[in-house]
C-alpha cells in the first residue's frame, strides 16, 4: 500500500475508535484564530499527540487538537492548529489532517489563515475571500504515486473555491456590514517572511495576499472532491509596503483584534452551508 495512504488509514482507524461523530464541515483555524473553538458546542477534543504518527504542530498560537462539535446544528470537525510545511514535515504529512477529515465524513472544507496583504487597497485587519490561488512556490502534495482511492492522477483545478459557498459568505458579510475583499492567495514555504523584492514579484503576478499555508490543503481537498472555501485575515502589509519590520506577534495581535468579526462570518456562513 502507498505509505502515505497507509498512514492515513491508520490515523483514521485510531480516531474512529474514539470519535463516532460524522462531521459535515471541516474547519481549519489559522494563526490567532484558534479561539473560535470557544464558539463551538464541543462534543469532544482530541489532541494531535494522541493520534499515532500524526504530525504535531509546533507554532506558537497553534494549539494542536481536533475539536468535534456543533456550530448551531451543523456537525463540524475543527483543527485548532494546522501543520505547516516549514515545520519540516513531508508535504504528504502536511495534508494528512485534511484527508483525515474527509475520511471522517466532512464534505465541505472551510480554510482560514493569516496573510500579508499585497494588494494596495488592503489594510491590516481586512478579510479576503479566496477566489483562486497560486501554488507554484510550494511543493504539490499530490506528487508521488497517486492514491487512486482518494482521487484522480490529474485533477482539474478550474474551480477549487466553490462559487456557491463563496456566495453564502458574501451574503453573510454584506448583511453584517463586514468589509470582505476578494482575491488570489499565494502560499510560499516560509518560515522567513518574504523580502520586499519577492513581494514586488508576487504583486506583478497578480497575487493579492501571501501566506505559508492553505494552498496545499486546498489541492489535497480538491483532489478528493471536497467543496472548499477559504478566508484570509490580512494581518499586516507585506514586506516593503510598510516601514515596520514583520513579526509573528504582530500577525497574532492583528488576528486577535479581527477575531470577533471573523467568528461572526464563520458561524453565520457555516449555518447556511446546508
Ligand atoms: N507573509 C507570509 N505569511 C504571513 C504574512 C506575511 O506577510 N503575514 C501573516 N502570514
PDB file of C-alpha atoms and ligand atoms in Angstrom:
ATOM      1  CA  UNK A   1       0.000   0.000   0.000  1.00  0.00           C
ATOM      2  CA  UNK A   2       1.148   3.588  -0.662  1.00  0.00           C
ATOM      3  CA  UNK A   3       2.898   4.664   2.615  1.00  0.00           C
ATOM      4  CA  UNK A   4       1.013   7.999   2.745  1.00  0.00           C
ATOM      5  CA  UNK A   5      -2.292   6.153   2.375  1.00  0.00           C
ATOM      6  CA  UNK A   6      -1.318   3.507   4.923  1.00  0.00           C
ATOM      7  CA  UNK A   7      -0.503   6.221   7.465  1.00  0.00           C
ATOM      8  CA  UNK A   8      -3.791   7.950   6.707  1.00  0.00           C
ATOM      9  CA  UNK A   9      -5.810   4.772   7.198  1.00  0.00           C
ATOM     10  CA  UNK A  10      -4.006   4.039  10.492  1.00  0.00           C
ATOM     11  CA  UNK A  11      -4.773   7.544  11.788  1.00  0.00           C
ATOM     12  CA  UNK A  12      -8.377   7.189  10.652  1.00  0.00           C
ATOM     13  CA  UNK A  13      -8.841   3.874  12.435  1.00  0.00           C
ATOM     14  CA  UNK A  14      -7.327   5.226  15.648  1.00  0.00           C
ATOM     15  CA  UNK A  15      -9.709   8.232  15.553  1.00  0.00           C
ATOM     16  CA  UNK A  16     -12.813   6.227  14.658  1.00  0.00           C
ATOM     17  CA  UNK A  17     -12.407   4.104  17.781  1.00  0.00           C
ATOM     18  CA  UNK A  18     -12.583   7.254  19.904  1.00  0.00           C
ATOM     19  CA  UNK A  19     -14.935   9.543  17.943  1.00  0.00           C
ATOM     20  CA  UNK A  20     -18.154   8.214  16.416  1.00  0.00           C
ATOM     21  CA  UNK A  21     -19.362  11.649  15.230  1.00  0.00           C
ATOM     22  CA  UNK A  22     -19.702  12.302  11.467  1.00  0.00           C
ATOM     23  CA  UNK A  23     -18.825  15.922  10.692  1.00  0.00           C
ATOM     24  CA  UNK A  24     -20.295  17.782   7.743  1.00  0.00           C
ATOM     25  CA  UNK A  25     -17.911  20.754   7.689  1.00  0.00           C
ATOM     26  CA  UNK A  26     -14.163  20.632   8.338  1.00  0.00           C
ATOM     27  CA  UNK A  27     -12.732  23.885   9.598  1.00  0.00           C
ATOM     28  CA  UNK A  28      -9.065  24.867   9.804  1.00  0.00           C
ATOM     29  CA  UNK A  29      -8.266  27.731  12.136  1.00  0.00           C
ATOM     30  CA  UNK A  30      -5.261  29.881  11.211  1.00  0.00           C
ATOM     31  CA  UNK A  31      -2.832  31.890  13.377  1.00  0.00           C
ATOM     32  CA  UNK A  32      -4.567  33.851  16.111  1.00  0.00           C
ATOM     33  CA  UNK A  33      -7.974  32.404  15.182  1.00  0.00           C
ATOM     34  CA  UNK A  34      -7.787  29.289  17.322  1.00  0.00           C
ATOM     35  CA  UNK A  35     -10.128  30.622  19.977  1.00  0.00           C
ATOM     36  CA  UNK A  36     -13.033  30.329  17.536  1.00  0.00           C
ATOM     37  CA  UNK A  37     -13.191  26.910  19.156  1.00  0.00           C
ATOM     38  CA  UNK A  38     -14.952  28.639  22.095  1.00  0.00           C
ATOM     39  CA  UNK A  39     -17.911  29.285  19.782  1.00  0.00           C
ATOM     40  CA  UNK A  40     -18.389  25.597  19.057  1.00  0.00           C
ATOM     41  CA  UNK A  41     -20.663  23.380  21.138  1.00  0.00           C
ATOM     42  CA  UNK A  42     -17.874  20.940  21.853  1.00  0.00           C
ATOM     43  CA  UNK A  43     -18.653  17.233  21.942  1.00  0.00           C
ATOM     44  CA  UNK A  44     -15.050  16.014  22.208  1.00  0.00           C
ATOM     45  CA  UNK A  45     -11.484  17.157  21.707  1.00  0.00           C
ATOM     46  CA  UNK A  46      -8.612  15.040  20.506  1.00  0.00           C
ATOM     47  CA  UNK A  47      -5.015  16.341  20.915  1.00  0.00           C
ATOM     48  CA  UNK A  48      -2.888  15.511  17.890  1.00  0.00           C
ATOM     49  CA  UNK A  49      -0.321  13.758  20.125  1.00  0.00           C
ATOM     50  CA  UNK A  50      -2.921  11.123  20.929  1.00  0.00           C
ATOM     51  CA  UNK A  51      -3.168  10.065  17.283  1.00  0.00           C
ATOM     52  CA  UNK A  52      -0.397   7.649  16.434  1.00  0.00           C
ATOM     53  CA  UNK A  53       2.093   9.047  13.855  1.00  0.00           C
ATOM     54  CA  UNK A  54       0.112  12.283  13.460  1.00  0.00           C
ATOM     55  CA  UNK A  55       2.270  15.372  12.671  1.00  0.00           C
ATOM     56  CA  UNK A  56       2.125  17.683  15.698  1.00  0.00           C
ATOM     57  CA  UNK A  57       2.111  21.451  15.131  1.00  0.00           C
ATOM     58  CA  UNK A  58       4.890  23.396  16.854  1.00  0.00           C
ATOM     59  CA  UNK A  59       3.907  27.000  16.080  1.00  0.00           C
ATOM     60  CA  UNK A  60       3.040  29.464  18.871  1.00  0.00           C
ATOM     61  CA  UNK A  61      -0.646  30.362  18.590  1.00  0.00           C
ATOM     62  CA  UNK A  62      -1.463  26.911  17.194  1.00  0.00           C
ATOM     63  CA  UNK A  63      -2.838  24.602  19.861  1.00  0.00           C
ATOM     64  CA  UNK A  64      -2.739  21.249  18.134  1.00  0.00           C
ATOM     65  CA  UNK A  65      -6.015  19.423  18.547  1.00  0.00           C
ATOM     66  CA  UNK A  66      -9.150  18.356  16.721  1.00  0.00           C
ATOM     67  CA  UNK A  67     -12.403  19.653  18.130  1.00  0.00           C
ATOM     68  CA  UNK A  68     -15.624  17.830  17.339  1.00  0.00           C
ATOM     69  CA  UNK A  69     -18.889  19.610  17.945  1.00  0.00           C
ATOM     70  CA  UNK A  70     -21.675  21.724  16.523  1.00  0.00           C
ATOM     71  CA  UNK A  71     -21.881  25.217  15.071  1.00  0.00           C
ATOM     72  CA  UNK A  72     -25.586  25.798  15.608  1.00  0.00           C
ATOM     73  CA  UNK A  73     -26.972  22.472  14.310  1.00  0.00           C
ATOM     74  CA  UNK A  74     -24.116  21.735  11.917  1.00  0.00           C
ATOM     75  CA  UNK A  75     -21.707  18.948  12.910  1.00  0.00           C
ATOM     76  CA  UNK A  76     -18.134  20.154  12.467  1.00  0.00           C
ATOM     77  CA  UNK A  77     -14.610  18.964  12.962  1.00  0.00           C
ATOM     78  CA  UNK A  78     -12.216  21.761  13.594  1.00  0.00           C
ATOM     79  CA  UNK A  79      -8.428  21.861  13.525  1.00  0.00           C
ATOM     80  CA  UNK A  80      -7.210  24.118  16.265  1.00  0.00           C
ATOM     81  CA  UNK A  81      -3.745  24.499  14.774  1.00  0.00           C
ATOM     82  CA  UNK A  82      -2.608  23.209  11.397  1.00  0.00           C
ATOM     83  CA  UNK A  83       0.582  21.586  10.194  1.00  0.00           C
ATOM     84  CA  UNK A  84       2.919  23.764   8.110  1.00  0.00           C
ATOM     85  CA  UNK A  85       5.488  22.624   5.573  1.00  0.00           C
ATOM     86  CA  UNK A  86       8.118  24.863   7.219  1.00  0.00           C
ATOM     87  CA  UNK A  87       7.926  22.763  10.381  1.00  0.00           C
ATOM     88  CA  UNK A  88       9.866  20.150   8.453  1.00  0.00           C
ATOM     89  CA  UNK A  89       7.163  17.572   7.748  1.00  0.00           C
ATOM     90  CA  UNK A  90       6.904  15.903   4.344  1.00  0.00           C
ATOM     91  CA  UNK A  91       4.194  17.553   2.272  1.00  0.00           C
ATOM     92  CA  UNK A  92       2.033  14.402   2.480  1.00  0.00           C
ATOM     93  CA  UNK A  93       2.013  14.836   6.282  1.00  0.00           C
ATOM     94  CA  UNK A  94       1.008  18.486   5.907  1.00  0.00           C
ATOM     95  CA  UNK A  95      -2.176  17.452   4.086  1.00  0.00           C
ATOM     96  CA  UNK A  96      -2.815  14.289   6.101  1.00  0.00           C
ATOM     97  CA  UNK A  97      -5.218  16.040   8.511  1.00  0.00           C
ATOM     98  CA  UNK A  98      -7.287  17.326   5.591  1.00  0.00           C
ATOM     99  CA  UNK A  99      -7.527  13.849   4.108  1.00  0.00           C
ATOM    100  CA  UNK A 100      -8.403  12.509   7.520  1.00  0.00           C
ATOM    101  CA  UNK A 101     -11.282  14.944   7.982  1.00  0.00           C
ATOM    102  CA  UNK A 102     -12.635  13.879   4.588  1.00  0.00           C
ATOM    103  CA  UNK A 103     -12.450  10.213   5.603  1.00  0.00           C
ATOM    104  CA  UNK A 104     -14.316  11.125   8.793  1.00  0.00           C
ATOM    105  CA  UNK A 105     -17.147  12.315   6.584  1.00  0.00           C
ATOM    106  CA  UNK A 106     -16.636  16.056   6.016  1.00  0.00           C
ATOM    107  CA  UNK A 107     -17.876  17.177   2.592  1.00  0.00           C
ATOM    108  CA  UNK A 108     -17.031  20.865   2.964  1.00  0.00           C
ATOM    109  CA  UNK A 109     -13.646  22.330   3.868  1.00  0.00           C
ATOM    110  CA  UNK A 110     -13.514  25.845   5.321  1.00  0.00           C
ATOM    111  CA  UNK A 111      -9.917  27.084   5.410  1.00  0.00           C
ATOM    112  CA  UNK A 112      -8.757  30.174   7.269  1.00  0.00           C
ATOM    113  CA  UNK A 113      -5.347  31.743   7.555  1.00  0.00           C
ATOM    114  CA  UNK A 114      -3.382  34.861   8.374  1.00  0.00           C
ATOM    115  CA  UNK A 115      -1.686  36.588   5.462  1.00  0.00           C
ATOM    116  CA  UNK A 116       0.314  39.584   4.378  1.00  0.00           C
ATOM    117  CA  UNK A 117      -1.591  41.980   2.133  1.00  0.00           C
ATOM    118  CA  UNK A 118      -0.035  42.779  -1.239  1.00  0.00           C
ATOM    119  CA  UNK A 119      -2.998  44.442  -2.946  1.00  0.00           C
ATOM    120  CA  UNK A 120      -2.513  48.124  -2.150  1.00  0.00           C
ATOM    121  CA  UNK A 121      -6.199  48.618  -1.372  1.00  0.00           C
ATOM    122  CA  UNK A 122      -5.912  46.165   1.587  1.00  0.00           C
ATOM    123  CA  UNK A 123      -5.153  47.167   5.167  1.00  0.00           C
ATOM    124  CA  UNK A 124      -4.308  45.167   8.277  1.00  0.00           C
ATOM    125  CA  UNK A 125      -7.455  43.602   9.711  1.00  0.00           C
ATOM    126  CA  UNK A 126      -9.190  43.133   6.342  1.00  0.00           C
ATOM    127  CA  UNK A 127     -10.684  39.781   5.343  1.00  0.00           C
ATOM    128  CA  UNK A 128     -10.098  38.359   1.884  1.00  0.00           C
ATOM    129  CA  UNK A 129     -12.233  35.654   0.335  1.00  0.00           C
ATOM    130  CA  UNK A 130     -10.058  33.446  -1.838  1.00  0.00           C
ATOM    131  CA  UNK A 131     -11.263  33.302  -5.418  1.00  0.00           C
ATOM    132  CA  UNK A 132      -8.172  31.429  -6.619  1.00  0.00           C
ATOM    133  CA  UNK A 133      -4.623  30.628  -5.616  1.00  0.00           C
ATOM    134  CA  UNK A 134      -1.077  30.249  -6.882  1.00  0.00           C
ATOM    135  CA  UNK A 135       0.701  27.099  -5.747  1.00  0.00           C
ATOM    136  CA  UNK A 136       3.899  27.484  -7.759  1.00  0.00           C
ATOM    137  CA  UNK A 137       6.051  28.304  -4.733  1.00  0.00           C
ATOM    138  CA  UNK A 138       5.103  25.320  -2.565  1.00  0.00           C
ATOM    139  CA  UNK A 139       5.550  21.613  -3.324  1.00  0.00           C
ATOM    140  CA  UNK A 140       2.490  19.881  -4.735  1.00  0.00           C
ATOM    141  CA  UNK A 141       1.050  17.469  -2.150  1.00  0.00           C
ATOM    142  CA  UNK A 142      -0.082  15.061  -4.889  1.00  0.00           C
ATOM    143  CA  UNK A 143       3.470  14.322  -6.064  1.00  0.00           C
ATOM    144  CA  UNK A 144       4.288  10.629  -5.747  1.00  0.00           C
ATOM    145  CA  UNK A 145       2.240   7.579  -6.578  1.00  0.00           C
ATOM    146  CA  UNK A 146      -1.385   8.667  -6.920  1.00  0.00           C
ATOM    147  CA  UNK A 147      -3.714   7.468  -4.179  1.00  0.00           C
ATOM    148  CA  UNK A 148      -6.492   6.294  -6.518  1.00  0.00           C
ATOM    149  CA  UNK A 149      -8.812   5.682  -3.565  1.00  0.00           C
ATOM    150  CA  UNK A 150      -8.778   9.435  -2.886  1.00  0.00           C
ATOM    151  CA  UNK A 151      -8.878  10.923  -6.355  1.00  0.00           C
ATOM    152  CA  UNK A 152      -7.624  11.020  -9.909  1.00  0.00           C
ATOM    153  CA  UNK A 153      -3.985  11.457 -11.014  1.00  0.00           C
ATOM    154  CA  UNK A 154      -4.540  14.790 -12.805  1.00  0.00           C
ATOM    155  CA  UNK A 155      -7.285  16.718 -11.009  1.00  0.00           C
ATOM    156  CA  UNK A 156      -8.867  19.736 -12.653  1.00  0.00           C
ATOM    157  CA  UNK A 157      -8.168  22.965 -10.740  1.00  0.00           C
ATOM    158  CA  UNK A 158     -10.535  25.318 -12.592  1.00  0.00           C
ATOM    159  CA  UNK A 159     -12.987  25.739  -9.707  1.00  0.00           C
ATOM    160  CA  UNK A 160     -11.212  24.972  -6.446  1.00  0.00           C
ATOM    161  CA  UNK A 161     -13.108  27.557  -4.377  1.00  0.00           C
ATOM    162  CA  UNK A 162     -16.804  26.709  -4.512  1.00  0.00           C
ATOM    163  CA  UNK A 163     -18.878  29.517  -6.030  1.00  0.00           C
ATOM    164  CA  UNK A 164     -21.983  28.607  -4.015  1.00  0.00           C
ATOM    165  CA  UNK A 165     -20.096  28.646  -0.702  1.00  0.00           C
ATOM    166  CA  UNK A 166     -18.447  31.923  -1.692  1.00  0.00           C
ATOM    167  CA  UNK A 167     -21.893  33.323  -2.466  1.00  0.00           C
ATOM    168  CA  UNK A 168     -23.073  32.451   1.052  1.00  0.00           C
ATOM    169  CA  UNK A 169     -20.005  34.078   2.612  1.00  0.00           C
ATOM    170  CA  UNK A 170     -20.514  37.230   0.521  1.00  0.00           C
ATOM    171  CA  UNK A 171     -24.172  37.417   1.627  1.00  0.00           C
ATOM    172  CA  UNK A 172     -23.257  36.999   5.303  1.00  0.00           C
ATOM    173  CA  UNK A 173     -20.562  39.680   5.055  1.00  0.00           C
ATOM    174  CA  UNK A 174     -22.967  42.126   3.391  1.00  0.00           C
ATOM    175  CA  UNK A 175     -25.779  41.528   5.884  1.00  0.00           C
ATOM    176  CA  UNK A 176     -23.419  42.020   8.832  1.00  0.00           C
ATOM    177  CA  UNK A 177     -21.622  45.063   7.386  1.00  0.00           C
ATOM    178  CA  UNK A 178     -18.321  43.174   7.277  1.00  0.00           C
ATOM    179  CA  UNK A 179     -15.983  44.519   4.628  1.00  0.00           C
ATOM    180  CA  UNK A 180     -14.949  41.462   2.616  1.00  0.00           C
ATOM    181  CA  UNK A 181     -12.226  41.783  -0.001  1.00  0.00           C
ATOM    182  CA  UNK A 182     -11.603  39.125  -2.620  1.00  0.00           C
ATOM    183  CA  UNK A 183      -8.513  37.929  -4.376  1.00  0.00           C
ATOM    184  CA  UNK A 184      -5.767  35.494  -5.199  1.00  0.00           C
ATOM    185  CA  UNK A 185      -3.684  33.982  -2.417  1.00  0.00           C
ATOM    186  CA  UNK A 186      -0.219  32.503  -2.838  1.00  0.00           C
ATOM    187  CA  UNK A 187       1.434  30.054  -0.473  1.00  0.00           C
ATOM    188  CA  UNK A 188       5.180  30.378  -0.040  1.00  0.00           C
ATOM    189  CA  UNK A 189       7.027  27.913   2.146  1.00  0.00           C
ATOM    190  CA  UNK A 190       8.181  30.317   4.876  1.00  0.00           C
ATOM    191  CA  UNK A 191       9.203  30.328   7.641  1.00  0.00           C
ATOM    192  CA  UNK A 192      11.026  33.555   6.803  1.00  0.00           C
ATOM    193  CA  UNK A 193       8.697  36.293   5.671  1.00  0.00           C
ATOM    194  CA  UNK A 194       9.156  37.430   2.079  1.00  0.00           C
ATOM    195  CA  UNK A 195      11.696  40.019   1.020  1.00  0.00           C
ATOM    196  CA  UNK A 196      10.438  43.306  -0.493  1.00  0.00           C
ATOM    197  CA  UNK A 197      11.729  42.143  -3.907  1.00  0.00           C
ATOM    198  CA  UNK A 198       9.721  38.922  -3.575  1.00  0.00           C
ATOM    199  CA  UNK A 199       6.624  40.928  -2.711  1.00  0.00           C
ATOM    200  CA  UNK A 200       7.145  43.106  -5.808  1.00  0.00           C
ATOM    201  CA  UNK A 201       7.407  39.914  -7.865  1.00  0.00           C
ATOM    202  CA  UNK A 202       4.228  38.464  -6.330  1.00  0.00           C
ATOM    203  CA  UNK A 203       2.434  41.742  -6.938  1.00  0.00           C
ATOM    204  CA  UNK A 204       3.382  41.611 -10.636  1.00  0.00           C
ATOM    205  CA  UNK A 205       2.000  38.046 -10.767  1.00  0.00           C
ATOM    206  CA  UNK A 206      -1.400  39.310  -9.703  1.00  0.00           C
ATOM    207  CA  UNK A 207      -1.263  37.995  -6.135  1.00  0.00           C
ATOM    208  CA  UNK A 208      -3.311  39.890  -3.558  1.00  0.00           C
ATOM    209  CA  UNK A 209      -2.200  38.212  -0.341  1.00  0.00           C
ATOM    210  CA  UNK A 210       0.597  35.862   0.697  1.00  0.00           C
ATOM    211  CA  UNK A 211       0.963  33.306   3.459  1.00  0.00           C
ATOM    212  CA  UNK A 212       2.508  29.981   4.407  1.00  0.00           C
ATOM    213  CA  UNK A 213      -0.443  27.584   4.302  1.00  0.00           C
ATOM    214  CA  UNK A 214      -3.820  26.764   2.756  1.00  0.00           C
ATOM    215  CA  UNK A 215      -2.990  26.143  -0.905  1.00  0.00           C
ATOM    216  CA  UNK A 216      -1.539  22.661  -0.434  1.00  0.00           C
ATOM    217  CA  UNK A 217      -4.545  21.825   1.749  1.00  0.00           C
ATOM    218  CA  UNK A 218      -6.917  23.075  -0.937  1.00  0.00           C
ATOM    219  CA  UNK A 219      -5.103  20.991  -3.576  1.00  0.00           C
ATOM    220  CA  UNK A 220      -5.447  17.813  -1.486  1.00  0.00           C
ATOM    221  CA  UNK A 221      -9.101  18.560  -0.700  1.00  0.00           C
ATOM    222  CA  UNK A 222      -9.903  19.320  -4.344  1.00  0.00           C
ATOM    223  CA  UNK A 223      -8.268  16.014  -5.316  1.00  0.00           C
ATOM    224  CA  UNK A 224     -10.820  14.276  -3.055  1.00  0.00           C
ATOM    225  CA  UNK A 225     -13.760  16.247  -4.430  1.00  0.00           C
ATOM    226  CA  UNK A 226     -14.440  18.319  -1.327  1.00  0.00           C
ATOM    227  CA  UNK A 227     -16.259  21.628  -1.643  1.00  0.00           C
ATOM    228  CA  UNK A 228     -13.801  24.288  -0.493  1.00  0.00           C
ATOM    229  CA  UNK A 229     -13.915  27.877   0.693  1.00  0.00           C
ATOM    230  CA  UNK A 230     -11.204  29.965   2.308  1.00  0.00           C
ATOM    231  CA  UNK A 231     -10.922  33.297   4.045  1.00  0.00           C
ATOM    232  CA  UNK A 232      -7.681  35.053   4.819  1.00  0.00           C
ATOM    233  CA  UNK A 233      -7.254  37.572   7.592  1.00  0.00           C
ATOM    234  CA  UNK A 234      -4.856  40.163   6.222  1.00  0.00           C
ATOM    235  CA  UNK A 235      -2.788  40.774   9.350  1.00  0.00           C
ATOM    236  CA  UNK A 236      -0.080  43.061   8.023  1.00  0.00           C
ATOM    237  CA  UNK A 237       1.019  44.764   4.866  1.00  0.00           C
ATOM    238  CA  UNK A 238       3.554  42.519   3.142  1.00  0.00           C
ATOM    239  CA  UNK A 239       7.285  43.268   3.328  1.00  0.00           C
ATOM    240  CA  UNK A 240       8.345  46.584   1.852  1.00  0.00           C
ATOM    241  CA  UNK A 241       4.799  48.002   1.827  1.00  0.00           C
ATOM    242  CA  UNK A 242       5.075  49.475   5.317  1.00  0.00           C
ATOM    243  CA  UNK A 243       8.008  50.836   7.328  1.00  0.00           C
ATOM    244  CA  UNK A 244       7.610  48.290  10.137  1.00  0.00           C
ATOM    245  CA  UNK A 245       9.536  45.030  10.287  1.00  0.00           C
ATOM    246  CA  UNK A 246       7.269  41.952  10.306  1.00  0.00           C
ATOM    247  CA  UNK A 247       6.848  39.848  13.426  1.00  0.00           C
ATOM    248  CA  UNK A 248       4.753  36.792  14.245  1.00  0.00           C
ATOM    249  CA  UNK A 249       3.461  38.642  17.335  1.00  0.00           C
ATOM    250  CA  UNK A 250       2.125  41.472  15.144  1.00  0.00           C
ATOM    251  CA  UNK A 251       0.355  38.908  12.976  1.00  0.00           C
ATOM    252  CA  UNK A 252      -1.216  37.256  16.038  1.00  0.00           C
ATOM    253  CA  UNK A 253      -2.311  40.610  17.513  1.00  0.00           C
ATOM    254  CA  UNK A 254      -3.996  41.678  14.279  1.00  0.00           C
ATOM    255  CA  UNK A 255      -5.734  38.307  14.008  1.00  0.00           C
ATOM    256  CA  UNK A 256      -6.894  38.554  17.627  1.00  0.00           C
ATOM    257  CA  UNK A 257      -8.279  42.046  17.016  1.00  0.00           C
ATOM    258  CA  UNK A 258     -10.165  40.857  13.936  1.00  0.00           C
ATOM    259  CA  UNK A 259     -11.433  37.711  15.674  1.00  0.00           C
ATOM    260  CA  UNK A 260     -14.949  38.881  16.709  1.00  0.00           C
ATOM    261  CA  UNK A 261     -15.938  39.788  13.127  1.00  0.00           C
ATOM    262  CA  UNK A 262     -14.221  36.708  11.827  1.00  0.00           C
ATOM    263  CA  UNK A 263     -16.203  34.489  14.192  1.00  0.00           C
ATOM    264  CA  UNK A 264     -19.442  36.066  13.050  1.00  0.00           C
ATOM    265  CA  UNK A 265     -18.532  35.466   9.413  1.00  0.00           C
ATOM    266  CA  UNK A 266     -17.626  31.827  10.094  1.00  0.00           C
ATOM    267  CA  UNK A 267     -20.604  30.950  12.266  1.00  0.00           C
ATOM    268  CA  UNK A 268     -23.262  32.560  10.088  1.00  0.00           C
ATOM    269  CA  UNK A 269     -21.772  31.093   6.912  1.00  0.00           C
ATOM    270  CA  UNK A 270     -21.479  27.557   8.317  1.00  0.00           C
ATOM    271  CA  UNK A 271     -25.110  27.707   9.482  1.00  0.00           C
ATOM    272  CA  UNK A 272     -26.151  28.351   5.873  1.00  0.00           C
ATOM    273  CA  UNK A 273     -23.926  25.732   4.240  1.00  0.00           C
ATOM    274  CA  UNK A 274     -26.831  23.277   4.279  1.00  0.00           C
TER     275      UNK A 274
HETATM  276  N1  LIG B   1       3.872  36.798   4.710  1.00  0.00           N
HETATM  277  C1  LIG B   1       3.675  35.471   4.802  1.00  0.00           C
HETATM  278  N2  LIG B   1       2.865  34.929   5.690  1.00  0.00           N
HETATM  279  C2  LIG B   1       2.186  35.743   6.508  1.00  0.00           C
HETATM  280  C3  LIG B   1       2.333  37.128   6.472  1.00  0.00           C
HETATM  281  C4  LIG B   1       3.229  37.683   5.521  1.00  0.00           C
HETATM  282  O1  LIG B   1       3.417  38.912   5.422  1.00  0.00           O
HETATM  283  N3  LIG B   1       1.521  37.653   7.427  1.00  0.00           N
HETATM  284  C5  LIG B   1       0.884  36.602   8.013  1.00  0.00           C
HETATM  285  N4  LIG B   1       1.286  35.440   7.460  1.00  0.00           N
END
